[in-house]
Coordinates of C-alpha atoms in Angstrom, one line a residue:
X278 CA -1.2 -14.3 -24.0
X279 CA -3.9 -11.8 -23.8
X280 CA -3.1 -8.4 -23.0
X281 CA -5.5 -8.4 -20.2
X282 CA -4.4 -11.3 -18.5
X283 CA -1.0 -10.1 -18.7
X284 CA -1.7 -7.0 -16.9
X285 CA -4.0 -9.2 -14.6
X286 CA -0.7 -11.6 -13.6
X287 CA 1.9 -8.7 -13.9
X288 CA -0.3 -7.2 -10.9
X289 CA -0.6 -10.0 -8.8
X290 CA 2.9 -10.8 -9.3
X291 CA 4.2 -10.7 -5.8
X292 CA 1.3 -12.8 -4.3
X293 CA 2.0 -15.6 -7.4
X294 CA 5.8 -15.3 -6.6
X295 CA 5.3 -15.7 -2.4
X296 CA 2.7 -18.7 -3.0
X297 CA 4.7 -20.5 -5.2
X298 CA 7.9 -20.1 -2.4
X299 CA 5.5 -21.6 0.1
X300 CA 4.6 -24.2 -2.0
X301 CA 7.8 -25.0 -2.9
X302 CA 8.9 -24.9 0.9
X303 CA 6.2 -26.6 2.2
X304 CA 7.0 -29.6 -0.5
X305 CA 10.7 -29.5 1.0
X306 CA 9.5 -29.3 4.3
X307 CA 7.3 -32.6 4.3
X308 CA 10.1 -34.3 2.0
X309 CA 12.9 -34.0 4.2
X310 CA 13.7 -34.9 7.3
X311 CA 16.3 -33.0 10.3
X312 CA 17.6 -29.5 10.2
X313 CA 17.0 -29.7 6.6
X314 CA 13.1 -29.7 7.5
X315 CA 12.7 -27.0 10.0
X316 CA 14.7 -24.5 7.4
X317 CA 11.8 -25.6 4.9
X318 CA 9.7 -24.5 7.7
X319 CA 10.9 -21.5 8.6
X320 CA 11.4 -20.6 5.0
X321 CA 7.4 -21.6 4.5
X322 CA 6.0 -19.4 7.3
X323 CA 8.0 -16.4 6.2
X324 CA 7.0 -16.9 2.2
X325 CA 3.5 -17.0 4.1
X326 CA 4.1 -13.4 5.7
X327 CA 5.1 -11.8 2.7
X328 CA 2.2 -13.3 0.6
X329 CA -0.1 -12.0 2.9
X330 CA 1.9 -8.1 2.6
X331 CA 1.7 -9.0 -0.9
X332 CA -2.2 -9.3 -1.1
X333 CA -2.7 -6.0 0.9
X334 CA -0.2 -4.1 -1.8
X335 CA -2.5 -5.2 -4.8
X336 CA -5.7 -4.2 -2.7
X337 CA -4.3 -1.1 -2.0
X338 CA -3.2 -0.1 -5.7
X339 CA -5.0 0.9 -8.4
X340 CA -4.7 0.8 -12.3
X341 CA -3.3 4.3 -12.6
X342 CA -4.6 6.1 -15.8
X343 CA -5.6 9.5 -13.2
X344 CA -3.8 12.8 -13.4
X345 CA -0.3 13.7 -12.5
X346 CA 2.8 11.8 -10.5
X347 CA 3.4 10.3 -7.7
X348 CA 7.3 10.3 -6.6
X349 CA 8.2 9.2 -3.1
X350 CA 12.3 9.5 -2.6
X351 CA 14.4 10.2 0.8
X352 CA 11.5 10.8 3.1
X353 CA 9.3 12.8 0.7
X354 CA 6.3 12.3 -1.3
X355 CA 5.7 14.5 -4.3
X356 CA 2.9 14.8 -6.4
X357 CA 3.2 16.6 -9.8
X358 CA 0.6 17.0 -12.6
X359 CA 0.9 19.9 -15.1
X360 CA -1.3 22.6 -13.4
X361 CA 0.0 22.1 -9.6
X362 CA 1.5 19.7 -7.8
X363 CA 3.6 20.0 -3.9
X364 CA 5.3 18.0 -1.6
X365 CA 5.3 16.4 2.0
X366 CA 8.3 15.2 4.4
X367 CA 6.8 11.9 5.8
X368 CA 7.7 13.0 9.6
X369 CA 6.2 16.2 9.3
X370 CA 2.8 15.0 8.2
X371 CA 0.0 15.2 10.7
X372 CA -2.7 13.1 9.3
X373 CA -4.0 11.1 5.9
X374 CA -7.8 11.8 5.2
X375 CA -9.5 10.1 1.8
X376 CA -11.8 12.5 0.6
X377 CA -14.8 11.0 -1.6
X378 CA -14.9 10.6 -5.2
X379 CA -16.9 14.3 -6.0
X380 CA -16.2 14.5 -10.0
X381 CA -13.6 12.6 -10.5
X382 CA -11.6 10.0 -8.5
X383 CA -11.1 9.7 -4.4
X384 CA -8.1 11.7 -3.1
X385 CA -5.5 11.1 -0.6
X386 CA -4.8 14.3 1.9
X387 CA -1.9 14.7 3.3
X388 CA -1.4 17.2 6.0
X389 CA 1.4 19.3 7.5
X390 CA 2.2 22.2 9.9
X391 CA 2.3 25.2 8.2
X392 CA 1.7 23.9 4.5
X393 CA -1.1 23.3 2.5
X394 CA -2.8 19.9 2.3
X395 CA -1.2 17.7 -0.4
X396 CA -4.4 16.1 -2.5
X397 CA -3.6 12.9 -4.6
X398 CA -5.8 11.0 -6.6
X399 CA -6.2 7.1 -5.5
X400 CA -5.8 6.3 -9.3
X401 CA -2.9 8.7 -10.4
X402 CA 0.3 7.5 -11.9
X403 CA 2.6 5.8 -9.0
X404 CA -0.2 6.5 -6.7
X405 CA 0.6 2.3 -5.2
X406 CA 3.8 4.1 -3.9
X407 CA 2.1 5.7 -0.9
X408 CA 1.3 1.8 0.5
X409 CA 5.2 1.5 1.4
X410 CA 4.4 4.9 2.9
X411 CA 1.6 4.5 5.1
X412 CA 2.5 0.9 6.2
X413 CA 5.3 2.6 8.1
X414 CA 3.1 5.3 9.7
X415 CA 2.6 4.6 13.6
X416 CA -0.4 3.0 14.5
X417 CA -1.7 3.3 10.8
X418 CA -4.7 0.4 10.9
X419 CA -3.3 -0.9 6.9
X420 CA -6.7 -3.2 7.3
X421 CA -9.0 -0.4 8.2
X422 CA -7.6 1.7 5.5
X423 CA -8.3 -1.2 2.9
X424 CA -11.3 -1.4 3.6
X425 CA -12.2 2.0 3.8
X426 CA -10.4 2.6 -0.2
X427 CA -13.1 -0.4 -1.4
X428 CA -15.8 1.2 0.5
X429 CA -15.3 4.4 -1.3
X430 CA -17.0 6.3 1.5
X431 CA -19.4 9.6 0.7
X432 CA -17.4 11.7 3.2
X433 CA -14.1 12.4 4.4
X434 CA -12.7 9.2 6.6
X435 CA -9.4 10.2 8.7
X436 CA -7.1 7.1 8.1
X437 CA -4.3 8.1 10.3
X438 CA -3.7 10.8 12.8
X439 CA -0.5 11.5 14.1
X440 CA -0.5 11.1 18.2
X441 CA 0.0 13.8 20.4
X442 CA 1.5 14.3 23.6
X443 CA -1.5 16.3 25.4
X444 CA -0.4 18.7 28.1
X445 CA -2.5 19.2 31.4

């Protein structure tokens, strides 16, 4: 097999592995008959759900090949190259901004209280990580942010904001 298609398939390996479930349910589903049938069913619409997650994953990722780490463990991200590098508790963070591609790739910023904004590059190694991240950010808008990453914007989009409870 070509290398290139291997990397191709290894990528899209979820989505392939969820759409052969539903196929496979669905076939079970129209083949049987009972209890045995609505299992099939229920099996079907949840292969469905995670086929969909799985398409968002791989338009969120890229190929990798930037500069430095991404590490996300216990509630922290960490991004590490040999120069600099930090790290960011998840419930701390205030906001995600992707900043335009000026020399060099797209960044993600991740902002705190009282710490300096955390930049990662869209394309560095682990970088697919922050998905599972952001996902579970309240009222991140996962479809906006897509297609914000595709658009590759010429100036700094705020993805997520964390709400505030405004005094009078």
């Amino acid at each position: 097999m070509r290398p290139e298609v291997r990397a191709l398939m290894w990528r899209w390996r979820e989505v392939i592995v969820a759409l052969v479930v539903v196929a496979l349910m669905a076939w079970w589903a129209s083949a049987s008959y009972g209890v045995v049938r609505w299992v099939a069913l229920a099996v079907t619409a949840i292969a469905v759900v995670f086929a969909f997650a799985a398409v968002q994953r791989v338009r969120f990722g890229r190929h990798g090949g930037g500069v430095g780490a991404v590490e996300y463990d216990e509630g922290v991200v960490s991004y590490f190259t040999p120069m600099t590098g930090g790290q960011i508790e998840i419930a701390a963070m205030t906001s995600v901004i992707l900043l335009p591609a000026v020399r060099g790739p797209a960044h993600w910023q991740l902002d705190a209280p009282g710490q300096a904004p955390l930049l990662i590059p869209l394309d560095a190694f682990g970088a697919e990580k922050l998905f599972d991240v952001f996902v579970t950010l309240e009222g991140i808008e996962t479809e906006k942010m897509l297609r914000q990453i595709k658009a590759e914007p010429d100036k700094p989009v705020v993805i997520w904001r964390k709400r505030s409870i405004a005094l009078h």
